[in-house]
Structures are given as structure tokens and as C-alpha cells.
Amino acid sequence: MPGCGACASGDATADSQISFSLATAGGKKGLIHMNIMQQDILQQLEQLQQDAQTALILATTTESVRDWYSEYLSRKGRLTAILRNLGNLSAEERPLIGKVANEVKSALEQALQERQAAIAQAELDAIRSAESVDITLPGRPQNLGKLHITTRALRDIYAIFTAMGFQIYDSPEVETDEYNFQLLNMPEGHPARDMWDTFYTTTPGLLLRTHTSPGQIHAMREYAPEPIRVILPGKCYRYEAVDASHESMFYQVEGLAVGKHITFSDLKGVLINFANQMYGEGRKARFRKSYFPFTEPSVEMDIDCVLCGGKGCPVCKYTGWLEMLGAGMVNPHVLQNGGYDPAEFSGFAFGLGPDRIALQKYGIDDIRYFFTNDARLLDRV
Ligand code: DAH
């Protein structure tokens, strides 16, 4: 604060302490010239300054500083009230008092600013320390995700068959009636169609595939007359009454090998090898005669129950055996539909359910768990 006209020193210090003394204020200009009114106002200003300074020291929050401002410096505040009295002074008397008043005002304003800055900083520090992270605390362990059980089963299946020289072949989930049924030896009205409860679309002849077998035709038509070894994994859809072992969407993995001199022994060798790798060495397997329109002869393959070792339990329904897949030698008509001459070529095919394999392998008793999104299921693996 520059030296004020009314005081000898005008010695506001760096921290904005305001000080002027009535005596020195009078001293410079001569107390003799001050009338009672002037002295009174100067006294009021000095009182105001002292009060304001003390009050400001006590104001430690933004709100209390706001209150302080309205009490001392606002238009309704004490300083304005004092200055109103300047009007009662004569034109000669006014400048001296006015000057002092202005200096009081600007010094208080500066003090206010500094106080506000200090409070803002203190509030920020408080927030920082309240919200700060204690880096010495041990971290919370993250839950690692896991692959879905069916995905794991599928990947195991891929690994086993690709090691035996099978390629993985993708084919459509929305199929034509022709591919899903007709080319697989089931013309319209064929009673075997009843084995597959089908979702039809509103487009005539278009349906959701009920099995992966139509993929056999796609693969053969792409590769004929070259020999093929493919597996065809994917989703299938059936209009099922959903229960513990049936879902309206499920996975299948189809297998197909076509070439010259392929025999039923090849089929058995490949599938027994698969069972041993999938469920562990030393599995017992049995083949039962069966019927599928697209294979001749047709079989179903069972393995001894992985849970009870063949003794009988709820999972194998006390038979000691688990049904694993359907298979057979590719029907000559189907070979022909795929573009192969059945006189020269033969082949085997099979269809297995990875969901069912996963249920068996991990002893899960209800396929619906696979789709209810309860992550605890994954801990079973
Ligand atoms: N597609 C048959 C089904 O969904 C499973 C099947 C059986 C596939 C025998 C085959 C096979 O390739 O040879 O029930």
C-alpha cells in the first residue's frame, strides 16, 4: 500500500495488514484542520479496519469469507455505510477522508483476495488428501474370465481332429430344405424328417439347419473329386421342448472323410482315437446299429461312462454307457449328390454334440446352465 496522504507512513505490510493511525493521519495534514465530523469518520474507518482484519482471520471457509464480504465491503456493508456520511462533509473536507476510505477499501480488498486464495488452496489440499490413493495398499485381485465350457470342448475337438488331418470347414446356419433334407436322402414327405423338429422361416424352402450334416454336401461340392477330410462345427436349431438335456440351439460337429478305399475300420479307428484323446486313454467303446438316411450302414457310438467308469450312475442313467455320436458310411446317393462317383469313392461321416460331451466330461446335469449366464458354471472346469 502506497503511503497514504492522511498517514505518515502508509505502511501496509506485504501480508496486507492495513494500518493507519488517526494521530499520524492528522499529523501530516495537521490535526488542527480536522473538524469533529472528519475525526469521527476517520475513527470509524479505523475501527472498521480493525474489525475487518480480525474477522477475516477468523473466516476460514468460502462461506464465512462471503459473509465477511457482505458485512464489510458490499454495497450494504459497513464501509459503504461510513462513506455515505461523506456527503455531510464540505467539498474541502471530503478529499482527505475519501482518500483514506479508498485506501482502507483497497487494502481490505487485497486482504480478501489473499484470504480467498489461501482458503481455495486449503480446500483443494483437503480434497486431495481425502481422495488420494494409498499406493501401499495391496491391490484387489481381478477376476479372470474363462472360456465357455462348450468353447473349450470345441477347441479340444478341433485339436484332436486337425491332428488327424481333418480341416475345419464352415457352413451356413440358415439352410435350404434341399441341403438340410433332400440332398441327404430325405425328399419331401420322407418319414425320417420327423427325427428333426424344424424351425422354418417365412421364406418357403428356407430353414434353420437342424444338424450340421448339410455341410457335408457343401464341402463335397467344393472339393469333388478330390479326397476330403473335414470337420464342420456350428450351431443347430430345433423346435424342441426344452429340458435338462435338450435346448432349441445347440452345437454339433460333423465329420466327413471321402476318398478311395475308405472303410468302416477307418471310421472306427478315427472315432476310438478321438474318444481316447477326449476322455482319456483306455476308454471302452461300443457301436450299436442305427439308422440315418444319409449313411449306410449307420451306427451310434457309446463310451463307458466317464463318471462311474461303467458301474452305473444318474448321468449314464445306470446303463454304464454314454451315447457319444451318430455315424456311418456315406450313403452312395449322398456321395453322388456331393459330386463323387460311388463306384469309385466311399466315405464315412459322423455327427457329435460338443455340448453333450461337455456335460458328460464336467458332470453338469442340465444343459440350460450353458445359457443362463451364471459365471459360477465356469468354475466347474
Ligand atoms: N445329423 C445327425 C443328427 O443330427 C447326426 C449324424 C448321424 C451325422 C450320422 C452324421 C452321421 O454325419 O453319419 O442327429
mmCIF file of C-alpha atoms and ligand atoms in Angstrom:
data_model
loop_
_atom_site.group_PDB
_atom_site.id
_atom_site.type_symbol
_atom_site.label_atom_id
_atom_site.label_comp_id
_atom_site.label_asym_id
_atom_site.label_seq_id
_atom_site.Cartn_x
_atom_site.Cartn_y
_atom_site.Cartn_z
ATOM 1 C CA MET A 1 0.000 0.000 0.000
ATOM 2 C CA PRO A 2 1.464 3.298 -1.019
ATOM 3 C CA GLY A 3 1.946 5.889 1.651
ATOM 4 C CA CYS A 4 -1.370 7.499 2.220
ATOM 5 C CA GLY A 5 -1.928 11.142 2.274
ATOM 6 C CA ALA A 6 -3.511 11.035 5.666
ATOM 7 C CA CYS A 7 -0.885 8.943 7.408
ATOM 8 C CA ALA A 8 2.810 9.438 7.777
ATOM 9 C CA SER A 9 3.960 6.001 6.833
ATOM 10 C CA GLY A 10 1.108 4.317 4.969
ATOM 11 C CA ASP A 11 2.870 1.188 5.983
ATOM 12 C CA ALA A 12 0.727 -1.698 4.780
ATOM 13 C CA THR A 13 2.912 -4.739 5.034
ATOM 14 C CA ALA A 14 3.306 -7.407 2.419
ATOM 15 C CA ASP A 15 0.664 -9.586 4.022
ATOM 16 C CA SER A 16 -1.739 -6.783 3.639
ATOM 17 C CA GLN A 17 -2.115 -5.797 7.192
ATOM 18 C CA ILE A 18 -3.726 -2.452 6.976
ATOM 19 C CA SER A 19 -2.725 0.208 9.315
ATOM 20 C CA PHE A 20 -3.086 3.869 9.610
ATOM 21 C CA SER A 21 -3.248 5.862 12.715
ATOM 22 C CA LEU A 22 -5.594 8.598 13.454
ATOM 23 C CA ALA A 23 -2.849 10.575 15.093
ATOM 24 C CA THR A 24 -0.492 10.395 12.110
ATOM 25 C CA ALA A 25 -3.346 10.910 9.729
ATOM 26 C CA GLY A 26 -3.989 14.131 11.483
ATOM 27 C CA GLY A 27 -0.305 14.839 11.953
ATOM 28 C CA LYS A 28 0.630 15.094 8.289
ATOM 29 C CA LYS A 29 -2.149 17.354 7.241
ATOM 30 C CA GLY A 30 -2.446 18.939 10.646
ATOM 31 C CA LEU A 31 -4.922 17.786 13.216
ATOM 32 C CA ILE A 32 -5.894 21.408 13.756
ATOM 33 C CA HIS A 33 -7.640 21.422 10.404
ATOM 34 C CA MET A 34 -9.765 18.415 11.149
ATOM 35 C CA ASN A 35 -13.182 19.031 12.442
ATOM 36 C CA ILE A 36 -15.144 16.705 14.674
ATOM 37 C CA MET A 37 -17.008 15.170 11.787
ATOM 38 C CA GLN A 38 -13.802 14.283 9.955
ATOM 39 C CA GLN A 39 -12.276 12.803 13.038
ATOM 40 C CA ASP A 40 -15.323 10.794 13.712
ATOM 41 C CA ILE A 41 -15.322 9.315 10.227
ATOM 42 C CA LEU A 42 -11.616 8.543 10.422
ATOM 43 C CA GLN A 43 -12.223 6.816 13.718
ATOM 44 C CA GLN A 44 -14.994 4.806 12.221
ATOM 45 C CA LEU A 45 -12.741 3.802 9.346
ATOM 46 C CA GLU A 46 -10.017 2.739 11.724
ATOM 47 C CA GLN A 47 -12.482 0.733 13.772
ATOM 48 C CA LEU A 48 -13.830 -0.829 10.647
ATOM 49 C CA GLN A 49 -10.363 -1.769 9.507
ATOM 50 C CA GLN A 50 -9.528 -3.398 12.813
ATOM 51 C CA ASP A 51 -12.786 -5.272 12.991
ATOM 52 C CA ALA A 52 -12.490 -6.427 9.405
ATOM 53 C CA GLN A 53 -8.946 -7.653 9.869
ATOM 54 C CA THR A 54 -9.805 -9.633 12.963
ATOM 55 C CA ALA A 55 -12.924 -11.079 11.372
ATOM 56 C CA LEU A 56 -11.044 -12.048 8.233
ATOM 57 C CA ILE A 57 -8.530 -14.033 10.242
ATOM 58 C CA LEU A 58 -11.407 -15.972 11.758
ATOM 59 C CA ALA A 59 -13.065 -16.620 8.373
ATOM 60 C CA THR A 60 -11.741 -19.999 7.336
ATOM 61 C CA THR A 61 -14.273 -21.164 4.769
ATOM 62 C CA THR A 62 -15.546 -19.829 1.471
ATOM 63 C CA GLU A 63 -18.955 -19.235 3.058
ATOM 64 C CA SER A 64 -17.632 -17.291 6.013
ATOM 65 C CA VAL A 65 -15.497 -15.145 3.679
ATOM 66 C CA ARG A 66 -18.617 -14.441 1.659
ATOM 67 C CA ASP A 67 -20.383 -13.348 4.841
ATOM 68 C CA TRP A 68 -17.379 -11.226 5.760
ATOM 69 C CA TYR A 69 -17.520 -9.519 2.362
ATOM 70 C CA SER A 70 -21.173 -8.700 2.690
ATOM 71 C CA GLU A 71 -20.668 -7.335 6.181
ATOM 72 C CA TYR A 72 -17.720 -5.095 5.368
ATOM 73 C CA LEU A 73 -17.325 -4.386 1.670
ATOM 74 C CA SER A 74 -20.644 -4.977 -0.073
ATOM 75 C CA ARG A 75 -22.990 -2.193 -1.016
ATOM 76 C CA LYS A 76 -24.949 -2.896 2.119
ATOM 77 C CA GLY A 77 -21.795 -3.267 4.189
ATOM 78 C CA ARG A 78 -20.193 -1.172 6.878
ATOM 79 C CA LEU A 79 -17.718 0.637 4.652
ATOM 80 C CA THR A 80 -20.471 1.888 2.340
ATOM 81 C CA ALA A 81 -22.430 2.970 5.392
ATOM 82 C CA ILE A 82 -19.480 5.081 6.570
ATOM 83 C CA LEU A 83 -18.891 6.545 3.142
ATOM 84 C CA ARG A 84 -22.486 7.658 2.955
ATOM 85 C CA ASN A 85 -21.632 10.170 5.645
ATOM 86 C CA LEU A 86 -19.051 11.810 3.353
ATOM 87 C CA GLY A 87 -21.945 13.676 1.843
ATOM 88 C CA ASN A 88 -22.245 15.604 5.103
ATOM 89 C CA LEU A 89 -18.723 16.956 4.700
ATOM 90 C CA SER A 90 -17.887 20.071 2.774
ATOM 91 C CA ALA A 91 -16.131 19.874 -0.596
ATOM 92 C CA GLU A 92 -12.772 20.733 1.040
ATOM 93 C CA GLU A 93 -13.153 18.200 3.791
ATOM 94 C CA ARG A 94 -14.045 15.342 1.552
ATOM 95 C CA PRO A 95 -10.789 14.519 -0.337
ATOM 96 C CA LEU A 96 -8.732 13.678 2.748
ATOM 97 C CA ILE A 97 -11.345 11.367 4.207
ATOM 98 C CA GLY A 98 -12.153 9.984 0.748
ATOM 99 C CA LYS A 99 -8.554 9.078 0.168
ATOM 100 C CA VAL A 100 -8.244 7.292 3.487
ATOM 101 C CA ALA A 101 -11.503 5.488 2.850
ATOM 102 C CA ASN A 102 -10.291 4.344 -0.597
ATOM 103 C CA GLU A 103 -7.070 3.063 0.834
ATOM 104 C CA VAL A 104 -8.914 1.172 3.545
ATOM 105 C CA LYS A 105 -11.160 -0.273 0.886
ATOM 106 C CA SER A 106 -8.432 -1.362 -1.482
ATOM 107 C CA ALA A 107 -6.321 -2.782 1.335
ATOM 108 C CA LEU A 108 -9.302 -4.784 2.597
ATOM 109 C CA GLU A 109 -9.974 -5.989 -0.937
ATOM 110 C CA GLN A 110 -6.435 -7.186 -1.312
ATOM 111 C CA ALA A 111 -6.575 -8.910 2.076
ATOM 112 C CA LEU A 112 -9.783 -10.541 0.949
ATOM 113 C CA GLN A 113 -8.190 -11.804 -2.246
ATOM 114 C CA GLU A 114 -5.288 -13.315 -0.379
ATOM 115 C CA ARG A 115 -7.625 -14.909 2.134
ATOM 116 C CA GLN A 116 -9.738 -16.386 -0.657
ATOM 117 C CA ALA A 117 -6.693 -17.822 -2.399
ATOM 118 C CA ALA A 118 -5.466 -19.353 0.851
ATOM 119 C CA ILE A 119 -8.862 -20.911 1.536
ATOM 120 C CA ALA A 120 -9.171 -22.276 -2.007
ATOM 121 C CA GLN A 121 -5.748 -23.857 -1.671
ATOM 122 C CA ALA A 122 -6.628 -25.337 1.725
ATOM 123 C CA GLU A 123 -9.875 -26.757 0.362
ATOM 124 C CA LEU A 124 -8.050 -28.262 -2.591
ATOM 125 C CA ASP A 125 -5.461 -29.794 -0.299
ATOM 126 C CA ALA A 126 -8.228 -31.261 1.836
ATOM 127 C CA ILE A 127 -9.923 -32.798 -1.208
ATOM 128 C CA ARG A 128 -6.610 -34.123 -2.478
ATOM 129 C CA SER A 129 -5.723 -35.797 0.738
ATOM 130 C CA ALA A 130 -9.248 -37.210 1.193
ATOM 131 C CA GLU A 131 -9.330 -38.620 -2.309
ATOM 132 C CA SER A 132 -5.776 -39.685 -2.587
ATOM 133 C CA VAL A 133 -4.941 -43.288 -3.338
ATOM 134 C CA ASP A 134 -2.896 -45.158 -0.842
ATOM 135 C CA ILE A 135 -0.481 -46.914 -3.123
ATOM 136 C CA THR A 136 0.838 -49.025 -0.288
ATOM 137 C CA LEU A 137 -2.483 -50.925 -0.034
ATOM 138 C CA PRO A 138 -2.418 -54.359 -1.657
ATOM 139 C CA GLY A 139 -4.378 -54.466 -4.974
ATOM 140 C CA ARG A 140 -7.707 -56.187 -5.328
ATOM 141 C CA PRO A 141 -7.386 -59.364 -7.383
ATOM 142 C CA GLN A 142 -9.101 -59.193 -10.765
ATOM 143 C CA ASN A 143 -11.449 -61.983 -11.737
ATOM 144 C CA LEU A 144 -10.022 -63.566 -14.820
ATOM 145 C CA GLY A 145 -12.535 -64.566 -17.470
ATOM 146 C CA LYS A 146 -12.752 -68.123 -18.693
ATOM 147 C CA LEU A 147 -13.845 -69.694 -21.917
ATOM 148 C CA HIS A 148 -17.343 -71.091 -22.058
ATOM 149 C CA ILE A 149 -17.410 -74.817 -21.432
ATOM 150 C CA THR A 150 -18.740 -75.558 -24.911
ATOM 151 C CA THR A 151 -15.984 -73.433 -26.441
ATOM 152 C CA ARG A 152 -13.416 -75.438 -24.530
ATOM 153 C CA ALA A 153 -14.940 -78.694 -25.700
ATOM 154 C CA LEU A 154 -14.981 -77.388 -29.281
ATOM 155 C CA ARG A 155 -11.334 -76.388 -29.121
ATOM 156 C CA ASP A 156 -10.377 -79.805 -27.761
ATOM 157 C CA ILE A 157 -12.311 -81.411 -30.600
ATOM 158 C CA TYR A 158 -10.618 -79.191 -33.200
ATOM 159 C CA ALA A 159 -7.179 -80.039 -31.833
ATOM 160 C CA ILE A 160 -7.800 -83.777 -31.913
ATOM 161 C CA PHE A 161 -9.254 -83.907 -35.420
ATOM 162 C CA THR A 162 -6.865 -81.442 -37.014
ATOM 163 C CA ALA A 163 -4.011 -83.582 -35.672
ATOM 164 C CA MET A 164 -5.583 -86.474 -37.622
ATOM 165 C CA GLY A 165 -5.556 -84.405 -40.810
ATOM 166 C CA PHE A 166 -9.085 -83.005 -40.755
ATOM 167 C CA GLN A 167 -9.700 -79.431 -41.911
ATOM 168 C CA ILE A 168 -12.285 -77.219 -40.199
ATOM 169 C CA TYR A 169 -14.990 -76.203 -42.661
ATOM 170 C CA ASP A 170 -17.630 -73.549 -42.070
ATOM 171 C CA SER A 171 -21.136 -73.899 -43.467
ATOM 172 C CA PRO A 172 -24.328 -71.829 -43.165
ATOM 173 C CA GLU A 173 -26.743 -71.913 -40.239
ATOM 174 C CA VAL A 174 -29.651 -70.859 -42.438
ATOM 175 C CA GLU A 175 -30.140 -73.617 -44.952
ATOM 176 C CA THR A 176 -32.437 -74.639 -47.744
ATOM 177 C CA ASP A 177 -34.779 -77.577 -47.419
ATOM 178 C CA GLU A 178 -32.777 -79.095 -50.269
ATOM 179 C CA TYR A 179 -29.483 -79.137 -48.372
ATOM 180 C CA ASN A 180 -30.878 -79.881 -44.933
ATOM 181 C CA PHE A 181 -33.043 -82.782 -46.152
ATOM 182 C CA GLN A 182 -33.362 -83.591 -49.854
ATOM 183 C CA LEU A 183 -29.706 -83.987 -50.766
ATOM 184 C CA LEU A 184 -29.266 -86.060 -47.613
ATOM 185 C CA ASN A 185 -31.741 -88.627 -48.923
ATOM 186 C CA MET A 186 -34.871 -87.167 -47.416
ATOM 187 C CA PRO A 187 -37.214 -85.998 -50.167
ATOM 188 C CA GLU A 188 -40.353 -84.093 -49.231
ATOM 189 C CA GLY A 189 -42.674 -86.179 -47.104
ATOM 190 C CA HIS A 190 -39.939 -88.642 -46.110
ATOM 191 C CA PRO A 191 -40.827 -90.007 -42.645
ATOM 192 C CA ALA A 192 -37.231 -89.640 -41.400
ATOM 193 C CA ARG A 193 -37.738 -85.852 -41.433
ATOM 194 C CA ASP A 194 -39.729 -86.364 -38.250
ATOM 195 C CA MET A 195 -36.444 -87.009 -36.437
ATOM 196 C CA TRP A 196 -35.760 -83.274 -36.680
ATOM 197 C CA ASP A 197 -38.296 -80.781 -35.339
ATOM 198 C CA THR A 198 -37.580 -77.911 -37.632
ATOM 199 C CA PHE A 199 -37.753 -74.123 -37.395
ATOM 200 C CA TYR A 200 -38.976 -72.910 -40.787
ATOM 201 C CA THR A 201 -38.551 -69.326 -41.876
ATOM 202 C CA THR A 202 -41.260 -67.276 -43.558
ATOM 203 C CA THR A 203 -39.394 -67.766 -46.855
ATOM 204 C CA PRO A 204 -40.559 -71.027 -48.409
ATOM 205 C CA GLY A 205 -37.781 -73.619 -48.577
ATOM 206 C CA LEU A 206 -35.558 -71.749 -46.106
ATOM 207 C CA LEU A 207 -35.000 -73.066 -42.573
ATOM 208 C CA LEU A 208 -32.602 -73.055 -39.639
ATOM 209 C CA ARG A 209 -30.395 -76.087 -40.062
ATOM 210 C CA THR A 210 -31.402 -78.898 -37.735
ATOM 211 C CA HIS A 211 -27.974 -80.525 -37.948
ATOM 212 C CA THR A 212 -24.559 -79.879 -39.460
ATOM 213 C CA SER A 213 -24.965 -82.703 -42.000
ATOM 214 C CA PRO A 214 -25.941 -80.337 -44.882
ATOM 215 C CA GLY A 215 -22.383 -79.023 -44.577
ATOM 216 C CA GLN A 216 -21.267 -82.404 -45.966
ATOM 217 C CA ILE A 217 -22.860 -81.502 -49.292
ATOM 218 C CA HIS A 218 -21.274 -78.011 -49.318
ATOM 219 C CA ALA A 219 -17.831 -79.462 -48.606
ATOM 220 C CA MET A 220 -18.151 -82.281 -51.160
ATOM 221 C CA ARG A 221 -19.400 -79.930 -53.862
ATOM 222 C CA GLU A 222 -16.463 -77.659 -53.228
ATOM 223 C CA TYR A 223 -13.778 -80.355 -53.276
ATOM 224 C CA ALA A 224 -15.080 -83.199 -55.522
ATOM 225 C CA PRO A 225 -13.390 -85.174 -56.964
ATOM 226 C CA GLU A 226 -10.535 -84.557 -54.524
ATOM 227 C CA PRO A 227 -10.471 -86.664 -51.353
ATOM 228 C CA ILE A 228 -11.710 -84.810 -48.281
ATOM 229 C CA ARG A 229 -11.254 -84.919 -44.539
ATOM 230 C CA VAL A 230 -13.221 -82.177 -42.836
ATOM 231 C CA ILE A 231 -14.998 -81.404 -39.618
ATOM 232 C CA LEU A 232 -17.913 -78.965 -39.725
ATOM 233 C CA PRO A 233 -18.663 -77.352 -36.379
ATOM 234 C CA GLY A 234 -21.506 -74.955 -35.655
ATOM 235 C CA LYS A 235 -24.870 -74.131 -34.190
ATOM 236 C CA CYS A 236 -28.003 -76.085 -34.986
ATOM 237 C CA TYR A 237 -31.609 -75.282 -34.172
ATOM 238 C CA ARG A 238 -34.529 -77.486 -33.269
ATOM 239 C CA TYR A 239 -38.069 -76.819 -32.232
ATOM 240 C CA GLU A 240 -37.544 -78.778 -29.025
ATOM 241 C CA ALA A 241 -39.437 -78.995 -25.776
ATOM 242 C CA VAL A 242 -36.543 -77.595 -23.719
ATOM 243 C CA ASP A 243 -35.458 -79.710 -20.736
ATOM 244 C CA ALA A 244 -32.265 -80.676 -18.883
ATOM 245 C CA SER A 245 -30.794 -82.359 -21.953
ATOM 246 C CA HIS A 246 -32.481 -80.502 -24.843
ATOM 247 C CA GLU A 247 -32.088 -76.913 -25.994
ATOM 248 C CA SER A 248 -33.500 -75.296 -29.104
ATOM 249 C CA MET A 249 -29.996 -74.124 -30.040
ATOM 250 C CA PHE A 250 -27.004 -76.377 -29.585
ATOM 251 C CA TYR A 251 -23.711 -77.232 -31.215
ATOM 252 C CA GLN A 252 -22.760 -80.110 -33.454
ATOM 253 C CA VAL A 253 -19.518 -81.126 -35.041
ATOM 254 C CA GLU A 254 -19.943 -83.055 -38.248
ATOM 255 C CA GLY A 255 -17.112 -85.144 -39.632
ATOM 256 C CA LEU A 256 -16.645 -86.343 -43.182
ATOM 257 C CA ALA A 257 -13.942 -88.301 -44.936
ATOM 258 C CA VAL A 258 -14.305 -89.164 -48.634
ATOM 259 C CA GLY A 259 -11.752 -90.955 -50.756
ATOM 260 C CA LYS A 260 -10.885 -94.215 -52.412
ATOM 261 C CA HIS A 261 -10.893 -97.360 -50.242
ATOM 262 C CA ILE A 262 -12.270 -95.744 -47.134
ATOM 263 C CA THR A 263 -13.822 -98.427 -44.933
ATOM 264 C CA PHE A 264 -15.757 -98.849 -41.740
ATOM 265 C CA SER A 265 -12.477 -99.686 -39.965
ATOM 266 C CA ASP A 266 -11.263 -96.169 -40.769
ATOM 267 C CA LEU A 267 -14.393 -94.818 -39.142
ATOM 268 C CA LYS A 268 -13.863 -96.934 -36.031
ATOM 269 C CA GLY A 269 -10.170 -96.118 -35.807
ATOM 270 C CA VAL A 270 -10.731 -92.374 -36.064
ATOM 271 C CA LEU A 271 -13.576 -92.324 -33.548
ATOM 272 C CA ILE A 272 -11.918 -94.559 -30.949
ATOM 273 C CA ASN A 273 -8.792 -92.453 -31.205
ATOM 274 C CA PHE A 274 -10.934 -89.373 -30.705
ATOM 275 C CA ALA A 275 -12.688 -90.868 -27.639
ATOM 276 C CA ASN A 276 -9.379 -91.779 -26.020
ATOM 277 C CA GLN A 277 -7.970 -88.328 -26.533
ATOM 278 C CA MET A 278 -11.115 -86.524 -25.490
ATOM 279 C CA TYR A 279 -11.932 -88.548 -22.382
ATOM 280 C CA GLY A 280 -8.601 -90.159 -21.512
ATOM 281 C CA GLU A 281 -6.802 -93.334 -22.609
ATOM 282 C CA GLY A 282 -8.386 -96.743 -22.150
ATOM 283 C CA ARG A 283 -11.958 -95.786 -22.984
ATOM 284 C CA LYS A 284 -14.235 -98.634 -23.867
ATOM 285 C CA ALA A 285 -16.346 -98.002 -26.933
ATOM 286 C CA ARG A 286 -19.253 -99.815 -28.464
ATOM 287 C CA PHE A 287 -21.068 -99.394 -31.747
ATOM 288 C CA ARG A 288 -24.790 -100.072 -31.982
ATOM 289 C CA LYS A 289 -26.610 -100.415 -35.255
ATOM 290 C CA SER A 290 -28.795 -97.418 -36.043
ATOM 291 C CA TYR A 291 -30.477 -95.604 -38.869
ATOM 292 C CA PHE A 292 -29.757 -92.318 -40.594
ATOM 293 C CA PRO A 293 -30.993 -91.617 -44.107
ATOM 294 C CA PHE A 294 -27.598 -90.288 -45.216
ATOM 295 C CA THR A 295 -25.408 -93.197 -44.038
ATOM 296 C CA GLU A 296 -25.479 -96.910 -44.802
ATOM 297 C CA PRO A 297 -24.759 -98.757 -42.620
ATOM 298 C CA SER A 298 -25.398 -96.418 -39.678
ATOM 299 C CA VAL A 299 -24.241 -96.754 -36.097
ATOM 300 C CA GLU A 300 -24.303 -94.996 -32.811
ATOM 301 C CA MET A 301 -21.195 -94.966 -30.710
ATOM 302 C CA ASP A 302 -21.198 -95.177 -26.913
ATOM 303 C CA ILE A 303 -18.318 -94.955 -24.477
ATOM 304 C CA ASP A 304 -18.194 -96.310 -20.966
ATOM 305 C CA CYS A 305 -19.473 -93.674 -18.556
ATOM 306 C CA VAL A 306 -16.728 -91.202 -17.695
ATOM 307 C CA LEU A 307 -18.213 -90.537 -14.293
ATOM 308 C CA CYS A 308 -18.855 -94.011 -12.884
ATOM 309 C CA GLY A 309 -16.458 -95.984 -15.100
ATOM 310 C CA GLY A 310 -19.307 -98.202 -16.307
ATOM 311 C CA LYS A 311 -20.771 -99.143 -12.939
ATOM 312 C CA GLY A 312 -23.948 -97.122 -13.430
ATOM 313 C CA CYS A 313 -24.889 -93.645 -12.193
ATOM 314 C CA PRO A 314 -27.537 -90.952 -12.810
ATOM 315 C CA VAL A 315 -25.508 -89.403 -15.670
ATOM 316 C CA CYS A 316 -25.475 -92.665 -17.679
ATOM 317 C CA LYS A 317 -28.957 -93.492 -16.423
ATOM 318 C CA TYR A 318 -27.497 -96.594 -14.773
ATOM 319 C CA THR A 319 -26.555 -98.175 -18.108
ATOM 320 C CA GLY A 320 -22.813 -97.706 -17.682
ATOM 321 C CA TRP A 321 -22.657 -96.221 -21.205
ATOM 322 C CA LEU A 322 -22.813 -92.713 -22.613
ATOM 323 C CA GLU A 323 -24.153 -92.085 -26.086
ATOM 324 C CA MET A 324 -21.467 -90.166 -27.935
ATOM 325 C CA LEU A 325 -22.351 -89.748 -31.569
ATOM 326 C CA GLY A 326 -24.080 -90.991 -34.692
ATOM 327 C CA ALA A 327 -22.035 -92.179 -37.635
ATOM 328 C CA GLY A 328 -21.927 -94.398 -40.691
ATOM 329 C CA MET A 329 -20.648 -94.938 -44.185
ATOM 330 C CA VAL A 330 -21.813 -92.157 -46.505
ATOM 331 C CA ASN A 331 -24.845 -93.303 -48.445
ATOM 332 C CA PRO A 332 -23.994 -93.676 -52.182
ATOM 333 C CA HIS A 333 -26.799 -91.250 -53.134
ATOM 334 C CA VAL A 334 -25.328 -88.631 -50.855
ATOM 335 C CA LEU A 335 -21.869 -89.182 -52.353
ATOM 336 C CA GLN A 336 -23.428 -88.707 -55.755
ATOM 337 C CA ASN A 337 -25.225 -85.536 -54.642
ATOM 338 C CA GLY A 338 -21.877 -84.251 -53.480
ATOM 339 C CA GLY A 339 -20.304 -84.914 -56.903
ATOM 340 C CA TYR A 340 -18.475 -88.205 -56.254
ATOM 341 C CA ASP A 341 -18.893 -91.448 -58.179
ATOM 342 C CA PRO A 342 -19.912 -94.019 -55.554
ATOM 343 C CA ALA A 343 -18.408 -96.798 -57.664
ATOM 344 C CA GLU A 344 -15.014 -95.244 -57.152
ATOM 345 C CA PHE A 345 -15.347 -93.336 -53.860
ATOM 346 C CA SER A 346 -16.502 -94.184 -50.399
ATOM 347 C CA GLY A 347 -16.580 -92.244 -47.182
ATOM 348 C CA PHE A 348 -17.580 -92.125 -43.588
ATOM 349 C CA ALA A 349 -19.381 -89.443 -41.648
ATOM 350 C CA PHE A 350 -20.254 -88.753 -38.063
ATOM 351 C CA GLY A 351 -22.055 -86.140 -36.035
ATOM 352 C CA LEU A 352 -21.334 -85.407 -32.407
ATOM 353 C CA GLY A 353 -22.637 -82.925 -29.847
ATOM 354 C CA PRO A 354 -19.942 -80.881 -28.087
ATOM 355 C CA ASP A 355 -22.471 -79.533 -25.576
ATOM 356 C CA ARG A 356 -23.341 -83.080 -24.584
ATOM 357 C CA ILE A 357 -19.665 -84.033 -24.438
ATOM 358 C CA ALA A 358 -19.012 -81.052 -22.165
ATOM 359 C CA LEU A 359 -21.955 -82.022 -19.933
ATOM 360 C CA GLN A 360 -20.580 -85.516 -19.596
ATOM 361 C CA LYS A 361 -16.968 -84.541 -19.219
ATOM 362 C CA TYR A 362 -17.609 -81.994 -16.477
ATOM 363 C CA GLY A 363 -20.521 -83.811 -14.833
ATOM 364 C CA ILE A 364 -23.037 -80.987 -15.417
ATOM 365 C CA ASP A 365 -26.602 -82.156 -15.088
ATOM 366 C CA ASP A 366 -28.505 -79.511 -17.042
ATOM 367 C CA ILE A 367 -27.715 -78.078 -20.480
ATOM 368 C CA ARG A 368 -29.754 -74.949 -19.651
ATOM 369 C CA TYR A 369 -26.933 -73.775 -17.355
ATOM 370 C CA PHE A 370 -24.930 -73.147 -20.512
ATOM 371 C CA PHE A 371 -27.127 -70.203 -21.415
ATOM 372 C CA THR A 372 -28.229 -68.753 -18.067
ATOM 373 C CA ASN A 373 -25.041 -66.672 -17.768
ATOM 374 C CA ASP A 374 -24.196 -67.775 -14.248
ATOM 375 C CA ALA A 375 -20.416 -67.484 -14.292
ATOM 376 C CA ARG A 376 -20.072 -69.998 -11.445
ATOM 377 C CA LEU A 377 -20.598 -72.694 -14.073
ATOM 378 C CA LEU A 378 -17.158 -71.881 -15.413
ATOM 379 C CA ASP A 379 -15.573 -72.837 -12.098
ATOM 380 C CA ARG A 380 -16.584 -76.402 -12.751
ATOM 381 C CA VAL A 381 -13.971 -76.662 -15.469
HETATM 382 N N1 DAH B 1 -27.084 -85.366 -38.329
HETATM 383 C C1 DAH B 1 -27.360 -86.348 -37.312
HETATM 384 C C2 DAH B 1 -28.240 -85.768 -36.249
HETATM 385 O O1 DAH B 1 -28.363 -84.575 -36.193
HETATM 386 C C3 DAH B 1 -26.093 -86.861 -36.696
HETATM 387 C C4 DAH B 1 -25.323 -87.710 -37.635
HETATM 388 C C5 DAH B 1 -25.550 -89.042 -37.651
HETATM 389 C C6 DAH B 1 -24.430 -87.164 -38.507
HETATM 390 C C7 DAH B 1 -24.836 -89.859 -38.519
HETATM 391 C C8 DAH B 1 -23.723 -87.966 -39.374
HETATM 392 C C9 DAH B 1 -23.943 -89.307 -39.361
HETATM 393 O O2 DAH B 1 -22.842 -87.492 -40.231
HETATM 394 O O3 DAH B 1 -23.232 -90.101 -40.214
HETATM 395 O O4 DAH B 1 -28.786 -86.467 -35.456
#
